[in-house]
Short mmCIF file of C-alpha atoms and ligand atoms in Angstrom, two decimals:
data_model
loop_
_atom_site.label_atom_id
_atom_site.label_comp_id
_atom_site.label_asym_id
_atom_site.label_seq_id
_atom_site.Cartn_x
_atom_site.Cartn_y
_atom_site.Cartn_z
CA MET A 1 -0.20 0.03 -0.01
CA LYS A 2 2.76 2.43 1.05
CA ILE A 3 4.70 1.60 -1.82
CA ASN A 4 1.84 2.20 -4.22
CA THR A 5 1.34 5.66 -2.83
CA HIS A 6 4.98 6.45 -3.41
CA TYR A 7 4.86 4.94 -6.93
CA SER A 8 1.68 6.64 -7.92
CA CYS A 9 3.04 10.13 -6.59
CA PHE A 10 6.30 9.62 -8.52
CA LEU A 11 4.08 8.90 -11.48
CA LEU A 12 2.09 11.92 -11.15
CA LEU A 13 5.54 14.02 -10.72
CA LEU A 14 6.59 12.38 -13.74
CA SER A 15 3.45 13.47 -15.78
CA PHE A 16 3.91 16.97 -14.47
CA PHE A 17 7.51 16.95 -15.28
CA TYR A 18 6.56 16.17 -19.11
CA LEU A 19 3.57 18.18 -19.05
CA GLY A 20 5.89 21.32 -17.91
CA LEU A 21 8.47 20.29 -20.62
CA TYR A 22 6.13 20.17 -22.98
CA SER A 23 4.24 23.48 -22.46
CA SER A 24 7.66 24.96 -22.44
CA LYS A 25 8.51 23.43 -25.51
CA ALA A 26 5.29 24.78 -27.05
CA GLN A 27 5.82 28.13 -25.65
CA SER A 28 9.20 28.39 -27.23
CA LYS A 29 7.91 27.48 -30.59
CA GLU A 30 4.89 29.86 -30.38
CA ALA A 31 7.51 32.60 -29.38
CA LYS A 32 9.56 31.63 -32.41
CA SER A 33 6.41 32.00 -34.91
CA LYS A 34 5.59 35.58 -33.37
CA PRO A 35 7.23 37.79 -36.10
CA ASN A 36 9.17 40.94 -35.35
CA ILE A 37 6.96 44.21 -35.90
CA VAL A 38 8.63 47.41 -37.16
CA ILE A 39 6.49 50.61 -38.09
CA ILE A 40 8.66 52.82 -40.23
CA TYR A 41 6.90 56.20 -39.68
CA LEU A 42 7.65 59.18 -41.61
CA ASP A 43 6.67 62.89 -40.57
CA ASP A 44 4.62 64.74 -43.07
CA LEU A 45 5.37 62.55 -46.17
CA GLY A 46 2.66 63.11 -48.66
CA TYR A 47 0.50 60.40 -50.67
CA GLY A 48 2.30 61.85 -53.87
CA ASP A 49 5.97 61.84 -52.34
CA LEU A 50 7.17 58.55 -53.22
CA SER A 51 7.80 56.86 -56.76
CA CYS A 52 5.81 54.04 -55.98
CA TYR A 53 2.93 56.32 -55.26
CA GLY A 54 3.37 58.00 -58.63
CA ALA A 55 5.96 60.85 -58.17
CA THR A 56 8.08 61.20 -60.97
CA ALA A 57 10.19 64.37 -59.91
CA LEU A 58 12.18 61.88 -57.53
CA GLN A 59 12.85 58.39 -57.18
CA THR A 60 12.46 56.52 -53.97
CA PRO A 61 14.02 52.97 -54.67
CA ASN A 62 14.02 51.62 -51.32
CA ILE A 63 10.78 52.26 -50.14
CA ASP A 64 9.26 51.25 -53.59
CA ALA A 65 10.90 47.82 -52.98
CA LEU A 66 8.83 47.51 -49.85
CA ALA A 67 5.91 48.36 -51.90
CA LYS A 68 6.87 45.98 -54.82
CA GLY A 69 7.69 43.01 -52.41
CA GLY A 70 4.53 43.69 -50.01
CA ILE A 71 1.12 45.43 -50.36
CA ARG A 72 0.90 48.76 -51.55
CA PHE A 73 -2.46 50.18 -50.48
CA THR A 74 -4.17 53.13 -52.26
CA ASP A 75 -6.66 53.83 -49.67
CA GLY A 76 -4.40 53.89 -46.24
CA TYR A 77 -5.04 56.58 -43.40
CA ALA A 78 -3.39 58.27 -40.78
CA THR A 79 -6.07 59.12 -38.01
CA SER A 80 -5.25 62.94 -38.22
CA ALA A 81 -3.70 65.23 -40.34
CA THR A 82 -1.27 66.68 -37.60
CA CYS A 83 1.46 64.88 -35.86
CA THR A 84 0.46 64.42 -32.12
CA PRO A 85 -3.14 63.48 -32.62
CA SER A 86 -2.21 61.13 -35.29
CA ARG A 87 0.62 59.16 -33.21
CA TYR A 88 -1.97 59.22 -30.52
CA GLY A 89 -4.33 57.45 -32.51
CA MET A 90 -2.14 54.99 -33.98
CA LEU A 91 -0.36 54.05 -30.76
CA THR A 92 -3.38 53.89 -28.40
CA GLY A 93 -5.96 52.81 -30.90
CA GLN A 94 -8.34 55.35 -29.51
CA TYR A 95 -9.49 58.13 -31.78
CA PRO A 96 -7.64 61.30 -31.23
CA TRP A 97 -10.58 63.28 -31.03
CA ARG A 98 -11.78 61.46 -28.21
CA ASN A 99 -8.97 63.22 -26.22
CA LYS A 100 -9.19 67.18 -25.89
CA ASN A 101 -5.43 67.40 -25.40
CA ALA A 102 -4.56 65.47 -28.47
CA LYS A 103 -3.38 68.25 -30.65
CA ILE A 104 0.05 69.90 -31.48
CA LEU A 105 2.11 69.88 -28.41
CA PRO A 106 4.73 72.10 -27.20
CA GLY A 107 8.26 70.58 -26.29
CA THR A 108 7.30 71.27 -22.61
CA ALA A 109 3.89 69.22 -22.86
CA PRO A 110 2.91 66.58 -20.08
CA LEU A 111 2.79 63.14 -21.35
CA LEU A 112 -0.17 62.88 -23.25
CA LEU A 113 -1.18 59.09 -22.78
CA THR A 114 -1.99 58.12 -19.47
CA THR A 115 0.23 54.98 -17.86
CA THR A 116 -2.68 52.66 -17.64
CA GLN A 117 -3.96 53.25 -21.31
CA GLU A 118 -3.63 50.29 -23.72
CA THR A 119 -0.85 50.58 -26.44
CA ILE A 120 0.66 48.90 -29.26
CA PRO A 121 3.95 48.08 -27.42
CA LYS A 122 2.37 47.56 -23.86
CA MET A 123 0.14 44.89 -25.51
CA LEU A 124 2.92 43.25 -27.38
CA LYS A 125 5.04 43.43 -24.42
CA LYS A 126 2.35 41.06 -22.67
CA GLU A 127 2.90 38.80 -25.76
CA GLY A 128 6.48 38.38 -24.83
CA TYR A 129 7.83 41.21 -27.11
CA GLN A 130 10.78 43.44 -26.47
CA THR A 131 9.92 46.94 -27.44
CA ALA A 132 11.48 50.02 -28.57
CA VAL A 133 10.77 53.78 -29.86
CA ILE A 134 13.58 55.29 -32.12
CA GLY A 135 12.91 58.99 -33.28
CA LYS A 136 10.37 61.45 -32.79
CA TRP A 137 7.97 61.25 -30.04
CA HIS A 138 6.04 64.27 -29.80
CA LEU A 139 3.50 63.02 -27.49
CA GLY A 140 4.53 64.81 -24.13
CA LEU A 141 6.92 63.94 -21.41
CA GLY A 142 6.74 64.07 -17.63
CA SER A 143 4.05 65.63 -15.86
CA GLY A 144 4.41 69.26 -16.20
CA ASP A 145 7.35 71.63 -15.34
CA THR A 146 9.93 69.24 -16.42
CA ASP A 147 13.38 69.51 -15.12
CA TRP A 148 15.48 68.46 -18.23
CA ASN A 149 18.67 67.67 -15.76
CA LYS A 150 16.84 65.13 -14.04
CA LYS A 151 15.19 61.81 -15.21
CA ILE A 152 12.21 62.78 -17.47
CA THR A 153 9.20 60.61 -16.44
CA PRO A 154 6.49 59.39 -17.12
CA GLY A 155 7.47 59.33 -20.99
CA PRO A 156 7.90 56.42 -23.47
CA ASN A 157 9.09 53.91 -21.06
CA GLU A 158 6.28 54.21 -18.76
CA VAL A 159 3.44 53.42 -21.90
CA GLY A 160 4.98 50.15 -23.10
CA PHE A 161 8.69 50.93 -24.57
CA ASP A 162 11.57 48.88 -22.74
CA GLU A 163 13.81 51.33 -24.67
CA SER A 164 13.64 54.89 -25.97
CA TYR A 165 15.75 56.97 -28.13
CA ILE A 166 13.82 60.29 -29.01
CA MET A 167 13.50 63.76 -29.72
CA ALA A 168 10.89 65.17 -27.35
CA ALA A 169 8.65 67.20 -29.87
CA THR A 170 9.71 68.07 -33.32
CA GLN A 171 13.06 69.01 -35.11
CA ASP A 172 11.73 72.65 -34.79
CA ARG A 173 10.84 72.75 -31.37
CA VAL A 174 13.21 72.85 -28.31
CA PRO A 175 14.79 71.19 -26.50
CA THR A 176 16.91 70.07 -29.29
CA VAL A 177 18.49 67.32 -27.78
CA TYR A 178 18.02 63.34 -27.67
CA ILE A 179 16.44 61.80 -24.62
CA GLU A 180 17.69 58.06 -23.89
CA ASN A 181 15.22 55.99 -21.53
CA GLY A 182 14.29 59.28 -20.12
CA THR A 183 17.46 61.17 -19.79
CA VAL A 184 19.16 63.85 -21.82
CA ALA A 185 21.87 62.00 -23.67
CA ASN A 186 25.24 63.98 -23.39
CA LEU A 187 24.43 66.36 -21.12
CA ASP A 188 27.13 68.21 -18.89
CA ALA A 189 25.91 68.73 -15.63
CA ASN A 190 27.84 71.66 -15.34
CA ASP A 191 25.68 73.31 -18.38
CA PRO A 192 22.14 72.56 -17.47
CA ILE A 193 19.35 72.94 -19.86
CA SER A 194 16.25 75.24 -19.45
CA VAL A 195 13.29 75.58 -21.67
CA ASN A 196 10.63 77.93 -21.78
CA TYR A 197 7.76 78.42 -24.49
CA ASP A 198 6.69 81.54 -23.16
CA THR A 199 9.52 84.00 -22.42
CA ASN A 200 13.32 84.08 -23.49
CA PHE A 201 16.07 83.63 -20.99
CA GLU A 202 18.30 86.96 -20.27
CA GLY A 203 20.69 87.61 -23.00
CA GLU A 204 20.13 84.67 -25.22
CA PRO A 205 20.13 85.33 -29.04
CA THR A 206 16.77 84.86 -30.83
CA ALA A 207 15.91 84.97 -34.70
CA LEU A 208 14.39 88.60 -33.86
CA SER A 209 17.18 90.00 -31.91
CA ASN A 210 20.01 88.40 -33.86
CA PRO A 211 18.94 87.67 -37.45
CA GLU A 212 22.77 87.80 -38.36
CA LEU A 213 23.30 84.49 -36.68
CA LEU A 214 20.55 82.47 -38.86
CA LYS A 215 21.86 80.15 -41.59
CA MET A 216 18.33 79.18 -42.12
CA LYS A 217 15.49 81.92 -42.68
CA TRP A 218 11.91 81.69 -40.94
CA ASP A 219 8.90 82.48 -42.96
CA HIS A 220 6.07 82.12 -40.14
CA GLY A 221 6.48 81.38 -36.56
CA HIS A 222 9.92 79.89 -35.84
CA ASN A 223 11.62 83.06 -34.49
CA ASN A 224 12.55 82.19 -30.88
CA SER A 225 16.17 80.33 -29.77
CA ILE A 226 18.57 79.62 -32.71
CA VAL A 227 20.31 76.34 -32.51
CA ASN A 228 22.94 75.41 -35.24
CA GLY A 229 21.97 78.57 -37.15
CA ILE A 230 18.37 77.35 -37.22
CA PRO A 231 15.67 79.39 -35.53
CA ARG A 232 13.05 77.22 -33.63
CA ILE A 233 9.95 77.04 -31.59
CA GLY A 234 10.34 77.89 -27.89
CA PHE A 235 13.32 79.05 -25.83
CA MET A 236 16.29 77.23 -24.55
CA LYS A 237 19.39 77.80 -22.58
CA GLY A 238 22.30 75.93 -22.07
CA GLY A 239 22.82 71.88 -22.80
CA GLU A 240 25.72 72.68 -25.07
CA THR A 241 27.11 69.25 -25.49
CA ALA A 242 23.69 67.72 -25.52
CA LYS A 243 22.25 69.52 -28.92
CA TRP A 244 21.89 67.46 -31.98
CA LYS A 245 23.32 68.30 -35.10
CA ASP A 246 20.47 68.52 -37.30
CA THR A 247 22.25 67.34 -40.50
CA ASP A 248 23.24 63.89 -38.58
CA MET A 249 19.89 63.18 -37.19
CA ALA A 250 18.94 60.88 -39.88
CA SER A 251 21.98 58.60 -39.30
CA SER A 252 21.53 59.19 -35.51
CA PHE A 253 18.34 57.34 -35.46
CA LEU A 254 19.24 55.09 -38.38
CA THR A 255 22.36 53.79 -36.21
CA LYS A 256 20.27 53.48 -33.14
CA ALA A 257 17.73 51.21 -35.05
CA GLN A 258 20.26 49.21 -36.67
CA ASN A 259 21.86 48.48 -33.24
CA TYR A 260 18.69 47.81 -31.77
CA VAL A 261 17.98 45.09 -34.44
CA LYS A 262 21.48 43.62 -33.68
CA THR A 263 21.10 43.07 -30.36
CA HIS A 264 17.40 42.20 -29.93
CA LYS A 265 17.11 39.66 -32.62
CA GLU A 266 17.25 36.59 -30.66
CA LYS A 267 13.54 37.35 -29.31
CA PRO A 268 10.58 38.88 -30.93
CA PHE A 269 10.72 42.61 -31.17
CA PHE A 270 8.54 45.62 -31.78
CA LEU A 271 10.21 48.64 -32.95
CA TYR A 272 8.72 52.13 -33.66
CA TYR A 273 11.27 53.91 -35.96
CA ALA A 274 9.81 56.97 -36.06
CA MET A 275 12.07 59.05 -38.83
CA GLN A 276 11.98 63.12 -38.80
CA GLN A 277 11.96 63.57 -42.65
CA PRO A 278 10.44 65.51 -44.38
CA HIS A 279 9.28 68.06 -41.42
CA VAL A 280 10.90 71.16 -40.97
CA PRO A 281 13.67 72.28 -40.77
CA ARG A 282 14.60 69.86 -43.55
CA THR A 283 18.20 69.34 -43.05
CA PRO A 284 19.73 66.80 -45.42
CA SER A 285 23.42 65.18 -44.61
CA ALA A 286 25.91 66.19 -47.33
CA GLN A 287 25.26 63.00 -49.01
CA PHE A 288 21.94 64.25 -50.22
CA ALA A 289 22.04 68.08 -50.15
CA GLY A 290 21.03 69.33 -53.52
CA LYS A 291 20.65 65.64 -54.64
CA SER A 292 16.54 65.96 -55.50
CA GLY A 293 16.46 69.21 -57.35
CA LEU A 294 13.36 69.83 -55.25
CA GLY A 295 15.24 71.72 -52.46
CA PRO A 296 16.01 70.24 -48.99
CA ARG A 297 12.41 68.90 -48.59
CA GLY A 298 13.22 66.45 -51.86
CA ASP A 299 16.56 65.85 -50.60
CA VAL A 300 15.23 64.79 -47.17
CA ILE A 301 12.73 62.36 -48.65
CA LEU A 302 16.02 60.88 -50.59
CA GLU A 303 17.77 60.56 -47.39
CA ALA A 304 14.73 59.06 -45.87
CA ASP A 305 14.54 56.30 -48.30
CA TRP A 306 17.89 55.52 -48.18
CA CYS A 307 17.84 55.09 -44.41
CA VAL A 308 14.68 52.56 -45.15
CA GLY A 309 17.18 50.78 -47.61
CA GLU A 310 19.93 50.41 -45.05
CA PHE A 311 17.67 49.43 -42.27
CA VAL A 312 16.16 46.69 -44.54
CA LYS A 313 19.52 45.62 -45.21
CA THR A 314 20.57 45.23 -41.52
CA LEU A 315 17.57 42.95 -41.03
CA GLU A 316 18.72 41.09 -44.08
CA ASN A 317 22.26 40.71 -42.82
CA GLU A 318 21.10 39.63 -39.47
CA GLY A 319 18.96 36.94 -41.05
CA ILE A 320 15.87 38.05 -39.64
CA LEU A 321 14.13 40.04 -42.54
CA GLU A 322 11.78 36.98 -43.28
CA ASN A 323 10.54 36.97 -39.83
CA THR A 324 10.10 40.46 -39.66
CA LEU A 325 6.87 42.64 -40.60
CA ILE A 326 7.40 45.96 -41.84
CA VAL A 327 4.60 48.59 -41.80
CA PHE A 328 5.55 51.84 -43.81
CA SER A 329 3.62 54.81 -43.37
CA SER A 330 3.46 58.66 -42.42
CA ASP A 331 1.77 60.48 -39.60
CA ASN A 332 0.08 63.14 -41.81
CA GLY A 333 -0.01 64.61 -45.40
CA PRO A 334 2.35 67.11 -46.83
CA VAL A 335 3.20 70.79 -46.62
CA LEU A 336 5.82 72.68 -48.58
CA ASN A 337 5.73 75.88 -46.53
CA ASP A 338 5.60 75.12 -42.80
CA GLY A 339 7.36 78.03 -41.30
CA TYR A 340 10.78 78.03 -43.09
CA ALA A 341 11.85 79.79 -46.19
CA ASP A 342 13.89 76.70 -47.59
CA ASP A 343 13.02 76.68 -51.10
CA ALA A 344 10.17 73.77 -51.02
CA VAL A 345 7.84 76.00 -52.46
CA GLU A 346 9.98 77.66 -55.13
CA LYS A 347 11.52 74.36 -56.29
CA THR A 348 8.98 72.02 -56.49
CA GLY A 349 7.99 72.25 -60.03
CA ASP A 350 5.64 69.67 -61.16
CA HIS A 351 6.07 67.66 -58.07
CA LYS A 352 2.86 67.14 -56.15
CA PRO A 353 3.22 65.98 -52.66
CA ALA A 354 -0.32 65.03 -52.13
CA GLY A 355 -0.56 63.42 -55.60
CA LYS A 356 -3.98 63.55 -56.65
CA LEU A 357 -5.52 64.43 -53.41
CA ARG A 358 -7.17 67.77 -52.37
CA GLY A 359 -5.26 69.76 -49.37
CA GLY A 360 -2.23 68.49 -47.33
CA LYS A 361 -1.22 68.50 -43.57
CA TYR A 362 -3.91 70.28 -41.49
CA SER A 363 -6.70 69.62 -43.81
CA LEU A 364 -9.96 67.81 -43.41
CA PHE A 365 -9.37 67.26 -47.29
CA GLU A 366 -7.91 63.70 -48.10
CA GLY A 367 -4.33 65.25 -48.46
CA GLY A 368 -4.43 65.63 -44.70
CA THR A 369 -4.64 61.99 -43.87
CA ARG A 370 -4.70 59.72 -46.77
CA VAL A 371 -0.95 58.61 -46.87
CA PRO A 372 1.34 55.98 -48.31
CA PHE A 373 0.79 52.70 -46.25
CA ILE A 374 2.72 49.73 -47.20
CA THR A 375 3.06 46.36 -45.64
CA TYR A 376 6.08 44.21 -45.93
CA TRP A 377 6.95 40.62 -44.78
CA LYS A 378 9.15 38.69 -47.18
CA GLY A 379 7.97 35.26 -48.10
CA LYS A 380 4.68 35.83 -46.00
CA ILE A 381 2.87 38.51 -47.77
CA LYS A 382 2.22 38.06 -51.43
CA PRO A 383 3.17 41.20 -53.26
CA GLY A 384 0.26 43.29 -54.60
CA VAL A 385 -1.89 46.68 -54.78
CA SER A 386 -4.99 46.78 -52.33
CA ASN A 387 -7.72 49.30 -52.54
CA ALA A 388 -9.04 48.13 -49.27
CA ILE A 389 -9.45 50.94 -46.64
CA VAL A 390 -6.84 50.39 -44.20
CA PHE A 391 -6.32 52.99 -40.95
CA GLN A 392 -3.53 53.18 -38.62
CA LEU A 393 -5.90 53.40 -35.74
CA ASP A 394 -6.36 49.39 -36.43
CA LEU A 395 -2.72 48.39 -36.06
CA LEU A 396 -3.36 47.78 -32.18
CA ALA A 397 -6.24 45.26 -32.71
CA SER A 398 -4.66 43.57 -35.88
CA PHE A 399 -1.38 43.12 -34.40
CA ALA A 400 -2.93 41.67 -31.17
CA SER A 401 -4.95 39.18 -33.43
CA LEU A 402 -1.63 38.25 -34.82
CA THR A 403 0.09 37.79 -31.36
CA GLY A 404 -2.73 36.01 -29.87
CA GLU A 405 -4.19 38.69 -27.65
CA GLN A 406 -7.67 39.19 -28.60
CA LYS A 407 -9.18 41.49 -25.71
CA ILE A 408 -8.58 45.09 -27.22
CA ILE A 409 -11.09 47.55 -25.90
CA SER A 410 -10.70 50.50 -28.06
CA ASP A 411 -11.74 51.97 -31.39
CA SER A 412 -9.17 49.72 -33.08
CA LYS A 413 -10.36 46.66 -34.94
CA ASN A 414 -8.76 43.72 -36.26
CA TYR A 415 -8.02 43.87 -39.93
CA TRP A 416 -4.97 41.63 -40.19
CA PRO A 417 -6.10 39.31 -42.92
CA VAL A 418 -6.39 42.88 -44.87
CA LEU A 419 -2.78 43.95 -43.76
CA LEU A 420 -1.49 40.44 -44.83
CA GLY A 421 -3.39 40.83 -48.54
CA LYS A 422 -5.55 37.89 -47.55
CA SER A 423 -8.82 39.57 -47.76
CA THR A 424 -9.89 42.85 -49.57
CA LYS A 425 -12.60 43.76 -47.09
CA GLY A 426 -11.13 46.69 -45.30
CA ARG A 427 -12.67 49.13 -42.65
CA GLU A 428 -16.22 50.36 -44.20
CA SER A 429 -15.94 53.89 -42.20
CA LEU A 430 -13.74 55.81 -40.38
CA ILE A 431 -13.62 59.18 -38.76
CA LEU A 432 -10.74 61.72 -39.82
CA GLU A 433 -9.49 64.41 -37.72
CA ALA A 434 -7.97 67.94 -38.49
CA ASP A 435 -7.09 70.40 -35.86
CA GLY A 436 -9.96 69.03 -33.67
CA ASN A 437 -12.64 68.72 -36.27
CA THR A 438 -13.74 65.78 -38.00
CA ALA A 439 -14.82 64.14 -41.39
CA LEU A 440 -16.28 60.72 -42.20
CA ARG A 441 -15.00 58.23 -45.14
CA HIS A 442 -17.64 55.80 -45.81
CA GLU A 443 -17.33 53.33 -48.58
CA ASN A 444 -16.61 55.48 -51.47
CA TRP A 445 -18.07 58.72 -49.75
CA PHE A 446 -16.00 61.17 -48.06
CA MET A 447 -18.12 63.50 -46.00
CA ILE A 448 -17.24 67.00 -44.29
CA PRO A 449 -19.86 68.49 -41.99
CA PRO A 450 -20.36 72.28 -42.11
CA TYR A 451 -17.44 74.17 -39.97
CA ASN A 452 -16.95 77.81 -39.35
CA GLY A 453 -13.74 79.38 -40.01
CA ALA A 454 -10.91 80.03 -42.67
CA ALA A 455 -11.13 77.64 -45.62
CA PHE A 456 -7.56 78.47 -46.52
CA ASN A 457 -4.53 78.75 -44.49
CA LYS A 458 -2.13 81.35 -46.13
CA ASN A 459 0.84 80.85 -44.26
CA VAL A 460 1.15 77.17 -45.35
CA SER A 461 -0.87 77.61 -48.55
CA THR A 462 -3.28 74.83 -47.75
CA GLU A 463 -7.07 74.24 -48.33
CA LEU A 464 -8.26 73.27 -44.86
CA GLY A 465 -11.43 71.70 -46.18
CA LYS A 466 -13.97 73.61 -44.26
CA SER A 467 -16.88 75.13 -45.30
CA SER A 468 -20.23 76.38 -43.95
CA GLU A 469 -22.20 73.91 -46.03
CA TYR A 470 -22.08 70.09 -45.74
CA GLN A 471 -19.68 68.49 -48.27
CA LEU A 472 -19.98 65.28 -50.08
CA TYR A 473 -17.80 63.47 -52.41
CA ASP A 474 -17.77 60.34 -54.38
CA LEU A 475 -14.00 59.19 -54.25
CA ARG A 476 -14.88 56.73 -56.79
CA ASN A 477 -15.26 59.36 -59.58
CA ASP A 478 -13.50 62.42 -57.95
CA VAL A 479 -10.71 61.25 -55.88
CA GLY A 480 -9.65 65.18 -55.98
CA GLN A 481 -12.79 66.10 -54.19
CA GLN A 482 -13.69 68.88 -56.80
CA GLN A 483 -17.39 67.98 -57.04
CA ASN A 484 -19.61 68.53 -53.86
CA LEU A 485 -22.64 66.56 -54.31
CA ALA A 486 -24.22 67.13 -50.80
CA SER A 487 -27.29 69.10 -52.47
CA SER A 488 -27.76 66.36 -55.17
CA LYS A 489 -27.05 63.00 -53.51
CA LYS A 490 -29.47 63.68 -50.46
CA LYS A 491 -30.02 60.12 -49.58
CA GLU A 492 -26.16 59.26 -49.45
CA LEU A 493 -25.58 62.55 -47.73
CA ALA A 494 -28.17 61.50 -44.72
CA LYS A 495 -26.51 57.93 -44.49
CA CYS A 496 -23.20 59.45 -44.33
CA ILE A 497 -24.51 61.72 -41.49
CA ALA A 498 -26.22 59.13 -39.47
CA ILE A 499 -22.88 56.81 -39.64
CA TYR A 500 -20.65 59.80 -38.51
CA ASN A 501 -23.14 60.66 -35.69
CA ASP A 502 -23.16 57.01 -34.54
CA LEU A 503 -19.38 56.64 -34.72
CA LYS A 504 -18.92 60.19 -33.06
CA GLY A 505 -21.54 58.92 -30.35
CA ASP A 506 -23.60 62.08 -30.64
CA GLU A 507 -27.37 62.15 -30.92
C1 LIG G 1 3.22 74.01 -36.20
C2 LIG G 1 4.31 74.65 -36.79
C3 LIG G 1 4.87 73.64 -37.80
C4 LIG G 1 4.94 72.36 -37.56
C5 LIG G 1 3.89 71.96 -36.87
C6 LIG G 1 3.70 70.59 -36.31
C7 LIG G 1 4.36 77.37 -36.80
C8 LIG G 1 3.98 78.27 -37.32
N1 LIG G 1 4.08 76.00 -37.54
O1 LIG G 1 2.63 74.85 -35.16
O2 LIG G 1 6.25 74.42 -38.38
O3 LIG G 1 6.14 72.23 -36.47
O4 LIG G 1 3.15 72.82 -35.67
O5 LIG G 1 3.69 69.59 -37.20
O6 LIG G 1 5.02 77.34 -35.61
S1 LIG G 1 3.55 68.06 -36.90
O7 LIG G 1 3.85 67.62 -38.05
O8 LIG G 1 4.59 67.70 -35.82
O9 LIG G 1 2.02 68.08 -36.50
CA1 LIG G 2 3.80 65.27 -39.01
#
């Protein structure tokens, strides 16, 4: 009897042992089947800015190669026509217009996300991913009144990223320093940084007081502190050794991204590689300066394309290209003059940054939010062009479905089969945002409700899409949104209004 009990205990233990072994084996197999995920995200790159989207004035062979070997979406959207809300929408899976603070932020703004909110990196972390952001952040840092000489928190590392190497806001906003895991990189403690968006620091030169120091001219805004001869938004003092070199920014982010890949390839990773081009100030490295013939804006697009090529080469050299899903897109539509007199307007020639679309950055028209959108996964995605509507808001739920996590509570929906080219049934309806206002894309219809205010922004020379009347466009026949059908297509308009109200949660 006694022996029997011992024996069955032994058997039980043995079976637990094997079960444990089996399940850990199953887990590691599962972990291996999870692809790395990289979002390559450009800043202000327009629908017409790439040769794979029809540009002829410049060639972007490396990004074209992703489009050729993956899916090029004709109807891919950012959530907003400006950066902060757009990135907020993509990373959280929540419509940015639900958060009234999701608008273009100054460099001193506190973190826009809450640390309890769901995010792509947080969700993937739960699924065993390593996570990192390299590049432009622009979602706020700290909890207000940040001391840039101490640990800056909360930030990316508190919303799901294990590692971060970022610029706080934009290339044209102070502080003009890189921040690595919450600490300003290369800061000399004897030369502390101070930042202020209201008042200058005594004795510090600005674009207005010392125009002779400028190497780049400003057109509107951008007349505060001067860094590297470039006038910025906001005032900054100190931090000399930490200041970035603008012409090196592309290679700084690229090198970090490449090193990340090299040092994290043993386990699945999520990398949000947020490049700064072609946002202002456009500062190509010597290798690309003057190369496009379109001025610095064209030059930095060539530079960004080169970075994409180098980055993909690294994935290939490290032997993980076939286990890496790449999503390539942009945060909002294009603009030529965004505050600096940098020849972008004068040299654009026949190049149309928004392609056939109307409007651009800041606009409710399609040029504001319809952007290049490419998915690439060597050997897994069958190459092609898709007209399905895809939306950056849906990346969260789509990635979740891929990795096994299904319980996503947000506006984000799973369109994984569409992103993979296995289905052409994209979103039917989505809400787009520009400067706090919203519009609806439903199937082939685009509806903009009436809004007061200027229809045109003279500074940036962009149609904003606002009108005191309802606007309804049939994108199937009129992708350039020239013909307002609101008064002739009453039934369709009523349907769009109903869907819009339903999505927005209004009466
Ligand atoms: C605007 C800036 C513009 C750009 C934009 C943010 C002025 C006059 N204009 O306020 O230059 O920085 O903010 O762009 O200051 S975004 O892509 O990050 O949304
Ligand atoms: Ca942007």
